mmCIF file of C-alpha atoms in Angstrom:
data_model
loop_
_atom_site.group_PDB
_atom_site.id
_atom_site.type_symbol
_atom_site.label_atom_id
_atom_site.label_comp_id
_atom_site.label_asym_id
_atom_site.label_seq_id
_atom_site.Cartn_x
_atom_site.Cartn_y
_atom_site.Cartn_z
ATOM 1 C CA MET A 1 17.751 33.126 18.095
ATOM 2 C CA LYS A 2 17.287 34.390 14.526
ATOM 3 C CA ALA A 3 20.484 32.652 13.422
ATOM 4 C CA LEU A 4 19.298 29.402 15.002
ATOM 5 C CA ALA A 5 15.815 29.731 13.491
ATOM 6 C CA ASP A 6 17.367 29.915 10.028
ATOM 7 C CA TYR A 7 18.055 26.188 10.482
ATOM 8 C CA LEU A 8 14.825 25.247 12.294
ATOM 9 C CA ILE A 9 11.175 25.071 11.332
ATOM 10 C CA LEU A 10 9.738 24.264 14.734
ATOM 11 C CA CYS A 11 9.013 26.278 17.838
ATOM 12 C CA LEU A 12 7.024 24.831 20.730
ATOM 13 C CA VAL A 13 5.380 27.393 22.972
ATOM 14 C CA TYR A 14 2.984 26.438 25.744
ATOM 15 C CA LEU A 15 -0.155 28.387 26.485
ATOM 16 C CA ALA A 16 -0.349 29.296 30.159
ATOM 17 C CA ARG A 17 -1.534 31.876 32.628
ATOM 18 C CA SER A 18 1.828 32.199 34.391
ATOM 19 C CA ASN A 19 3.794 29.066 33.550
ATOM 20 C CA THR A 20 4.417 26.684 30.674
ATOM 21 C CA CYS A 21 3.623 22.975 30.932
ATOM 22 C CA SER A 22 6.982 22.472 32.652
ATOM 23 C CA ASN A 23 6.025 25.067 35.289
ATOM 24 C CA THR A 24 9.478 26.610 34.880
ATOM 25 C CA MET A 25 8.973 29.408 32.313
ATOM 26 C CA PRO A 26 6.393 32.123 31.682
ATOM 27 C CA GLY A 27 3.719 31.489 29.086
ATOM 28 C CA SER A 28 2.107 33.692 26.451
ATOM 29 C CA LEU A 29 -1.330 34.252 27.944
ATOM 30 C CA GLY A 30 -1.892 38.002 28.027
ATOM 31 C CA HIS A 31 1.233 38.627 25.956
ATOM 32 C CA GLU A 32 0.136 37.220 22.613
ATOM 33 C CA GLU A 33 0.872 40.243 20.413
ATOM 34 C CA GLN A 34 4.301 40.787 21.975
ATOM 35 C CA ASP A 35 5.231 37.120 21.659
ATOM 36 C CA ALA A 36 3.912 36.793 18.099
ATOM 37 C CA ARG A 37 6.076 39.743 17.007
ATOM 38 C CA THR A 38 9.057 38.154 18.758
ATOM 39 C CA PHE A 39 8.458 34.797 17.045
ATOM 40 C CA ALA A 40 8.233 36.554 13.678
ATOM 41 C CA SER A 41 11.475 38.457 14.307
ATOM 42 C CA TRP A 42 13.189 35.141 15.069
ATOM 43 C CA GLY A 43 12.011 33.666 11.760
ATOM 44 C CA ILE A 44 9.840 31.010 13.382
ATOM 45 C CA ASP A 45 7.707 28.936 10.961
ATOM 46 C CA TYR A 46 5.637 26.762 13.305
ATOM 47 C CA LEU A 47 4.005 27.514 16.632
ATOM 48 C CA LYS A 48 2.455 24.843 18.824
ATOM 49 C CA TYR A 49 0.207 26.563 21.362
ATOM 50 C CA ASP A 50 -0.556 24.263 24.260
ATOM 51 C CA ASN A 51 -3.210 24.143 26.967
ATOM 52 C CA CYS A 52 -1.436 23.902 30.331
ATOM 53 C CA ASN A 53 -2.167 26.220 33.263
ATOM 54 C CA ASN A 54 -4.917 27.962 31.325
ATOM 55 C CA GLY A 55 -6.684 29.424 34.335
ATOM 56 C CA GLY A 56 -10.003 27.868 33.372
ATOM 57 C CA ILE A 57 -10.458 30.258 30.440
ATOM 58 C CA SER A 58 -12.297 28.572 27.566
ATOM 59 C CA PRO A 59 -10.214 27.602 24.532
ATOM 60 C CA GLN A 60 -12.718 29.326 22.252
ATOM 61 C CA SER A 61 -11.752 32.568 23.995
ATOM 62 C CA ARG A 62 -8.001 31.993 24.295
ATOM 63 C CA TYR A 63 -6.890 30.549 20.975
ATOM 64 C CA PRO A 64 -8.336 33.206 18.612
ATOM 65 C CA ILE A 65 -6.231 35.867 20.351
ATOM 66 C CA MET A 66 -2.960 34.230 19.348
ATOM 67 C CA SER A 67 -4.368 33.486 15.896
ATOM 68 C CA LYS A 68 -5.012 37.191 15.350
ATOM 69 C CA ALA A 69 -1.604 38.108 16.753
ATOM 70 C CA LEU A 70 0.173 35.731 14.394
ATOM 71 C CA ALA A 71 -1.807 37.026 11.407
ATOM 72 C CA GLU A 72 -0.637 40.549 12.261
ATOM 73 C CA SER A 73 2.980 39.580 12.997
ATOM 74 C CA GLY A 74 4.193 40.161 9.445
ATOM 75 C CA ARG A 75 5.307 36.566 8.921
ATOM 76 C CA PRO A 76 3.335 33.437 7.910
ATOM 77 C CA ILE A 77 3.565 31.083 10.906
ATOM 78 C CA PHE A 78 1.852 27.696 10.996
ATOM 79 C CA TYR A 79 -0.500 27.768 13.989
ATOM 80 C CA SER A 80 -0.795 24.384 15.713
ATOM 81 C CA MET A 81 -3.566 24.535 18.293
ATOM 82 C CA CYS A 82 -3.265 22.020 21.131
ATOM 83 C CA GLU A 83 -6.222 21.911 23.507
ATOM 84 C CA TRP A 84 -6.128 18.085 23.592
ATOM 85 C CA GLY A 85 -9.441 17.706 21.754
ATOM 86 C CA ASP A 86 -11.394 18.578 24.890
ATOM 87 C CA GLN A 87 -13.953 20.862 23.216
ATOM 88 C CA ASN A 88 -14.175 19.105 19.823
ATOM 89 C CA PRO A 89 -11.939 21.691 18.107
ATOM 90 C CA ALA A 90 -12.517 20.267 14.628
ATOM 91 C CA THR A 91 -15.959 21.872 14.785
ATOM 92 C CA TRP A 92 -14.722 25.404 15.501
ATOM 93 C CA ALA A 93 -10.952 25.647 14.952
ATOM 94 C CA PRO A 94 -10.762 25.640 11.098
ATOM 95 C CA THR A 95 -11.223 29.412 11.005
ATOM 96 C CA ILE A 96 -8.589 29.918 13.711
ATOM 97 C CA ALA A 97 -5.700 27.462 13.280
ATOM 98 C CA ASN A 98 -3.811 25.425 10.688
ATOM 99 C CA SER A 99 -4.081 22.268 12.785
ATOM 100 C CA TRP A 100 -5.770 21.261 16.013
ATOM 101 C CA ARG A 101 -5.212 18.355 18.341
ATOM 102 C CA THR A 102 -8.141 15.962 18.319
ATOM 103 C CA THR A 103 -6.769 13.736 21.082
ATOM 104 C CA GLY A 104 -4.903 13.614 24.363
ATOM 105 C CA ASP A 105 -1.168 12.980 24.432
ATOM 106 C CA ILE A 106 0.214 10.059 22.461
ATOM 107 C CA GLN A 107 2.286 7.275 24.042
ATOM 108 C CA ASP A 108 4.781 4.867 22.500
ATOM 109 C CA LYS A 109 2.327 2.000 22.889
ATOM 110 C CA TRP A 110 0.235 0.004 20.413
ATOM 111 C CA GLU A 111 -2.933 0.668 22.413
ATOM 112 C CA SER A 112 -2.316 4.411 22.257
ATOM 113 C CA ILE A 113 -1.748 4.401 18.494
ATOM 114 C CA THR A 114 -4.941 2.488 17.737
ATOM 115 C CA ALA A 115 -7.062 4.520 20.165
ATOM 116 C CA LEU A 116 -5.850 7.879 18.835
ATOM 117 C CA ALA A 117 -6.308 6.771 15.220
ATOM 118 C CA ASP A 118 -9.948 5.967 15.982
ATOM 119 C CA GLN A 119 -10.488 9.242 17.815
ATOM 120 C CA ASN A 120 -9.002 11.269 14.971
ATOM 121 C CA ASN A 121 -10.928 9.292 12.358
ATOM 122 C CA GLN A 122 -14.296 10.583 13.556
ATOM 123 C CA TRP A 123 -13.345 14.152 12.567
ATOM 124 C CA ALA A 124 -12.182 13.344 9.019
ATOM 125 C CA ALA A 125 -14.857 15.436 7.340
ATOM 126 C CA TYR A 126 -13.552 18.618 8.980
ATOM 127 C CA ALA A 127 -10.004 18.434 7.600
ATOM 128 C CA ARG A 128 -9.092 20.472 4.528
ATOM 129 C CA PRO A 129 -6.083 22.148 2.913
ATOM 130 C CA GLY A 130 -4.856 24.681 5.445
ATOM 131 C CA GLY A 131 -6.628 23.043 8.384
ATOM 132 C CA TRP A 132 -5.784 19.563 9.660
ATOM 133 C CA ASN A 133 -6.781 17.144 12.382
ATOM 134 C CA ASP A 134 -3.787 16.339 14.588
ATOM 135 C CA PRO A 135 -3.680 13.072 16.592
ATOM 136 C CA ASP A 136 -0.293 14.115 18.072
ATOM 137 C CA MET A 137 3.302 13.525 17.036
ATOM 138 C CA LEU A 138 4.915 10.348 15.745
ATOM 139 C CA GLU A 139 6.353 7.787 18.149
ATOM 140 C CA VAL A 140 8.355 5.949 15.472
ATOM 141 C CA GLY A 141 11.818 5.148 16.785
ATOM 142 C CA ASN A 142 11.185 5.549 20.499
ATOM 143 C CA GLY A 143 11.653 1.844 21.074
ATOM 144 C CA ASN A 144 8.525 0.425 22.681
ATOM 145 C CA MET A 145 6.907 -0.931 19.503
ATOM 146 C CA ASN A 146 8.140 -3.248 16.768
ATOM 147 C CA THR A 147 8.781 -2.489 13.108
ATOM 148 C CA GLU A 148 5.333 -3.614 11.919
ATOM 149 C CA GLU A 149 3.654 -1.402 14.502
ATOM 150 C CA TYR A 150 5.750 1.638 13.631
ATOM 151 C CA ARG A 151 5.033 1.178 9.918
ATOM 152 C CA SER A 152 1.324 0.968 10.690
ATOM 153 C CA HIS A 153 1.578 4.096 12.830
ATOM 154 C CA PHE A 154 3.351 6.055 10.087
ATOM 155 C CA SER A 155 1.045 4.773 7.335
ATOM 156 C CA ILE A 156 -2.201 5.623 9.119
ATOM 157 C CA TRP A 157 -0.946 9.057 10.198
ATOM 158 C CA ALA A 158 0.110 9.754 6.606
ATOM 159 C CA LEU A 159 -3.234 8.629 5.199
ATOM 160 C CA MET A 160 -5.106 10.774 7.737
ATOM 161 C CA LYS A 161 -3.094 13.823 6.555
ATOM 162 C CA ALA A 162 -1.873 14.264 10.123
ATOM 163 C CA PRO A 163 1.180 16.474 10.687
ATOM 164 C CA LEU A 164 4.171 14.088 10.505
ATOM 165 C CA LEU A 165 6.219 15.467 13.380
ATOM 166 C CA ILE A 166 9.114 13.197 14.325
ATOM 167 C CA GLY A 167 8.964 12.497 18.062
ATOM 168 C CA CYS A 168 12.197 10.547 18.540
ATOM 169 C CA ASP A 169 15.760 11.791 18.961
ATOM 170 C CA ILE A 170 16.817 12.017 15.344
ATOM 171 C CA ARG A 171 20.496 12.138 16.361
ATOM 172 C CA SER A 172 20.391 8.537 17.565
ATOM 173 C CA ALA A 173 17.677 7.194 15.252
ATOM 174 C CA SER A 174 18.386 3.772 13.756
ATOM 175 C CA SER A 175 18.582 3.173 10.018
ATOM 176 C CA GLU A 176 15.289 1.283 10.308
ATOM 177 C CA THR A 177 13.612 4.315 11.905
ATOM 178 C CA LEU A 178 14.988 6.608 9.217
ATOM 179 C CA GLN A 179 13.721 4.258 6.503
ATOM 180 C CA ILE A 180 10.218 4.418 7.971
ATOM 181 C CA VAL A 181 9.966 8.184 8.501
ATOM 182 C CA GLY A 182 11.845 8.796 5.257
ATOM 183 C CA ASN A 183 9.552 6.744 3.009
ATOM 184 C CA LYS A 184 8.904 9.328 0.302
ATOM 185 C CA GLU A 185 6.039 7.382 -1.266
ATOM 186 C CA VAL A 186 4.128 7.357 2.011
ATOM 187 C CA ILE A 187 5.005 11.001 2.684
ATOM 188 C CA ASN A 188 3.658 11.900 -0.763
ATOM 189 C CA VAL A 189 0.269 10.509 0.256
ATOM 190 C CA ASN A 190 0.322 12.754 3.294
ATOM 191 C CA GLN A 191 1.292 15.779 1.202
ATOM 192 C CA ASP A 192 -1.047 15.117 -1.731
ATOM 193 C CA LEU A 193 -2.469 18.324 -3.181
ATOM 194 C CA LEU A 194 -6.082 17.161 -3.018
ATOM 195 C CA GLY A 195 -5.846 17.384 0.762
ATOM 196 C CA VAL A 196 -8.592 14.925 1.722
ATOM 197 C CA GLN A 197 -8.150 13.014 4.970
ATOM 198 C CA GLY A 198 -8.306 9.249 4.556
ATOM 199 C CA LYS A 199 -10.565 7.306 6.903
ATOM 200 C CA LYS A 200 -11.671 3.860 7.982
ATOM 201 C CA VAL A 201 -14.050 2.500 5.347
ATOM 202 C CA SER A 202 -14.602 -1.119 6.376
ATOM 203 C CA GLN A 203 -13.912 -3.403 9.305
ATOM 204 C CA GLN A 204 -14.237 -7.070 10.185
ATOM 205 C CA GLY A 205 -13.251 -7.396 13.796
ATOM 206 C CA ASN A 206 -9.664 -6.195 14.043
ATOM 207 C CA LEU A 207 -9.099 -6.327 10.283
ATOM 208 C CA GLU A 208 -9.589 -2.909 8.773
ATOM 209 C CA VAL A 209 -9.460 -1.054 5.465
ATOM 210 C CA TRP A 210 -8.651 2.653 5.476
ATOM 211 C CA ALA A 211 -8.777 4.716 2.282
ATOM 212 C CA GLY A 212 -8.790 8.201 0.866
ATOM 213 C CA PRO A 213 -8.852 9.894 -2.545
ATOM 214 C CA LEU A 214 -5.738 11.435 -4.040
ATOM 215 C CA SER A 215 -5.155 13.869 -6.870
ATOM 216 C CA ASN A 216 -5.367 12.610 -10.472
ATOM 217 C CA ASN A 217 -8.232 10.238 -9.613
ATOM 218 C CA ARG A 218 -6.029 7.940 -7.555
ATOM 219 C CA VAL A 219 -6.927 6.239 -4.273
ATOM 220 C CA ALA A 220 -4.648 5.417 -1.329
ATOM 221 C CA ILE A 221 -5.537 2.425 0.821
ATOM 222 C CA VAL A 222 -4.159 0.838 3.979
ATOM 223 C CA LEU A 223 -4.974 -2.741 4.932
ATOM 224 C CA TRP A 224 -4.476 -2.682 8.713
ATOM 225 C CA ASN A 225 -4.289 -5.834 10.816
ATOM 226 C CA ARG A 226 -4.924 -4.899 14.435
ATOM 227 C CA SER A 227 -5.292 -8.533 15.494
ATOM 228 C CA GLY A 228 -2.723 -10.736 17.208
ATOM 229 C CA TRP A 229 -2.178 -13.021 14.229
ATOM 230 C CA GLN A 230 -1.419 -12.869 10.517
ATOM 231 C CA ALA A 231 -4.556 -12.465 8.425
ATOM 232 C CA SER A 232 -5.885 -11.861 4.928
ATOM 233 C CA ILE A 233 -7.587 -8.498 4.352
ATOM 234 C CA THR A 234 -9.651 -7.469 1.319
ATOM 235 C CA ALA A 235 -10.340 -3.953 0.098
ATOM 236 C CA ARG A 236 -13.402 -3.842 -2.148
ATOM 237 C CA TRP A 237 -13.767 -1.102 -4.720
ATOM 238 C CA THR A 238 -17.300 -0.333 -3.555
ATOM 239 C CA ASP A 239 -15.936 0.496 -0.092
ATOM 240 C CA ILE A 240 -13.152 2.803 -1.260
ATOM 241 C CA GLY A 241 -14.992 4.933 -3.814
ATOM 242 C CA LEU A 242 -14.148 3.134 -7.042
ATOM 243 C CA PRO A 243 -16.638 1.679 -9.546
ATOM 244 C CA TYR A 244 -17.045 -2.042 -8.910
ATOM 245 C CA ASN A 245 -15.736 -2.874 -12.387
ATOM 246 C CA ALA A 246 -12.756 -0.493 -12.399
ATOM 247 C CA VAL A 247 -9.414 -1.960 -13.459
ATOM 248 C CA VAL A 248 -6.488 -0.595 -11.482
ATOM 249 C CA GLN A 249 -2.738 -0.829 -11.180
ATOM 250 C CA ALA A 250 -1.626 -1.066 -7.536
ATOM 251 C CA ARG A 251 1.612 0.385 -6.209
ATOM 252 C CA ASP A 252 2.912 -1.113 -2.920
ATOM 253 C CA LEU A 253 4.354 1.835 -1.002
ATOM 254 C CA TRP A 254 6.451 -0.208 1.403
ATOM 255 C CA ALA A 255 7.782 -2.711 -1.136
ATOM 256 C CA HIS A 256 8.264 0.178 -3.624
ATOM 257 C CA LYS A 257 6.951 -1.791 -6.570
ATOM 258 C CA TYR A 258 3.793 -2.384 -8.593
ATOM 259 C CA LEU A 259 1.797 -5.565 -8.136
ATOM 260 C CA PRO A 260 2.457 -7.902 -11.093
ATOM 261 C CA SER A 261 -1.068 -7.809 -12.538
ATOM 262 C CA TYR A 262 -3.964 -5.397 -12.857
ATOM 263 C CA LEU A 263 -6.840 -5.763 -10.388
ATOM 264 C CA LYS A 264 -10.608 -5.542 -10.786
ATOM 265 C CA GLY A 265 -13.188 -5.292 -8.024
ATOM 266 C CA SER A 266 -10.953 -5.828 -5.007
ATOM 267 C CA LEU A 267 -7.445 -6.216 -3.616
ATOM 268 C CA THR A 268 -6.548 -8.935 -1.112
ATOM 269 C CA SER A 269 -3.295 -9.289 0.777
ATOM 270 C CA THR A 270 -1.896 -11.218 3.729
ATOM 271 C CA VAL A 271 -0.908 -8.823 6.504
ATOM 272 C CA ALA A 272 1.271 -9.513 9.541
ATOM 273 C CA SER A 273 -0.067 -9.065 13.059
ATOM 274 C CA HIS A 274 -0.183 -5.342 13.926
ATOM 275 C CA GLY A 275 1.155 -4.647 10.447
ATOM 276 C CA CYS A 276 -0.256 -3.031 7.348
ATOM 277 C CA LYS A 277 -0.018 -2.942 3.585
ATOM 278 C CA MET A 278 -0.293 0.429 1.875
ATOM 279 C CA TYR A 279 -1.101 0.950 -1.807
ATOM 280 C CA ILE A 280 -1.921 3.625 -4.335
ATOM 281 C CA LEU A 281 -4.484 2.511 -6.909
ATOM 282 C CA ASN A 282 -4.290 4.028 -10.379
ATOM 283 C CA ARG A 283 -7.319 3.454 -12.608
ATOM 284 C CA ILE A 284 -6.509 1.885 -15.976
ATOM 285 C CA SER A 285 -10.088 1.731 -17.261
ATOM 286 C CA ARG A 286 -13.660 1.691 -16.059
#
C-alpha cells in the first residue's frame, strides 16, 4: 500500500460501528489510533471519515477521537469530516477537522447543485484557512448536465473555497470535462491565500451575484443565471465590497482575457440559461 500511496493523495475511509457504508468491510470505530497509525505508515495524505452505521453515537463524540489519533500519527493528514451536515458541523468542527460536509450527498442533477450551493452558502462565515465548508464532491463529467451547468458548478464550488474533488472517472473524461476541471484561473480563486469563502451577495429571482475577496485587494465574482432563459445580470460594486466609484480591470476567467475597457460602479453581462460568467476585478484607482 505504501508504494501505491506514493502516487495517490486520497484515501476514503468510512466511519462505522462494524461495517463501512458498503456493509462489506470493517470500519474504524473503536480502532481509531490503530487505523491512524496504519494510514500514516501508508503515506496517506487525505482521510474522509464518513457517517454510516454509527450506532447512534453523536458526531461530537465520535469525530474528535479520530482527529486526535491523526494528530498523534506522526504524519500530517487532511481530515475530511463527513457527517452530512446533520448537526451543523460548521459551528463546532473547525477545531476538529480540516473540512466538514455541510450537506447531504450530491447528485449529478441541476437541482442538486443549486440546492447544495445554497445550503453551503449559509455557513460561509465559518470557513477559514485550514477549515473549509464542504458541499460534497464535483459532478463535472458524469454526463447528466450540460456544459453551462458544469461550468457553473465548478465556478461556484471554486468561489466557495470548497474542496475540488473530481467525482468522475478521470480515465474516460472528455476533453471538455478536462478543460473545465483544469481551468487554472478558476482553481487559483479556490486556492487563493486569503482563504475567504465567497458567498451570494445579491439576487433578483433566479439571477444571482456571488462574490468574495481575494488577496492583493482583488475581488472574484460569479454572475449566475439559474433561470430557464438567457438574461442580463449586473454586479454592483456596493454589493461586492468595492467603493461605488472604484475603477477596475475585469479578467474573464472562462474566456481567459481582460474586458476591453475599465469599469466603474458595476459590471453587466449577458449569461446563458443555467450558465455563469466569472471574473476577477483588479482595482485601478478609487
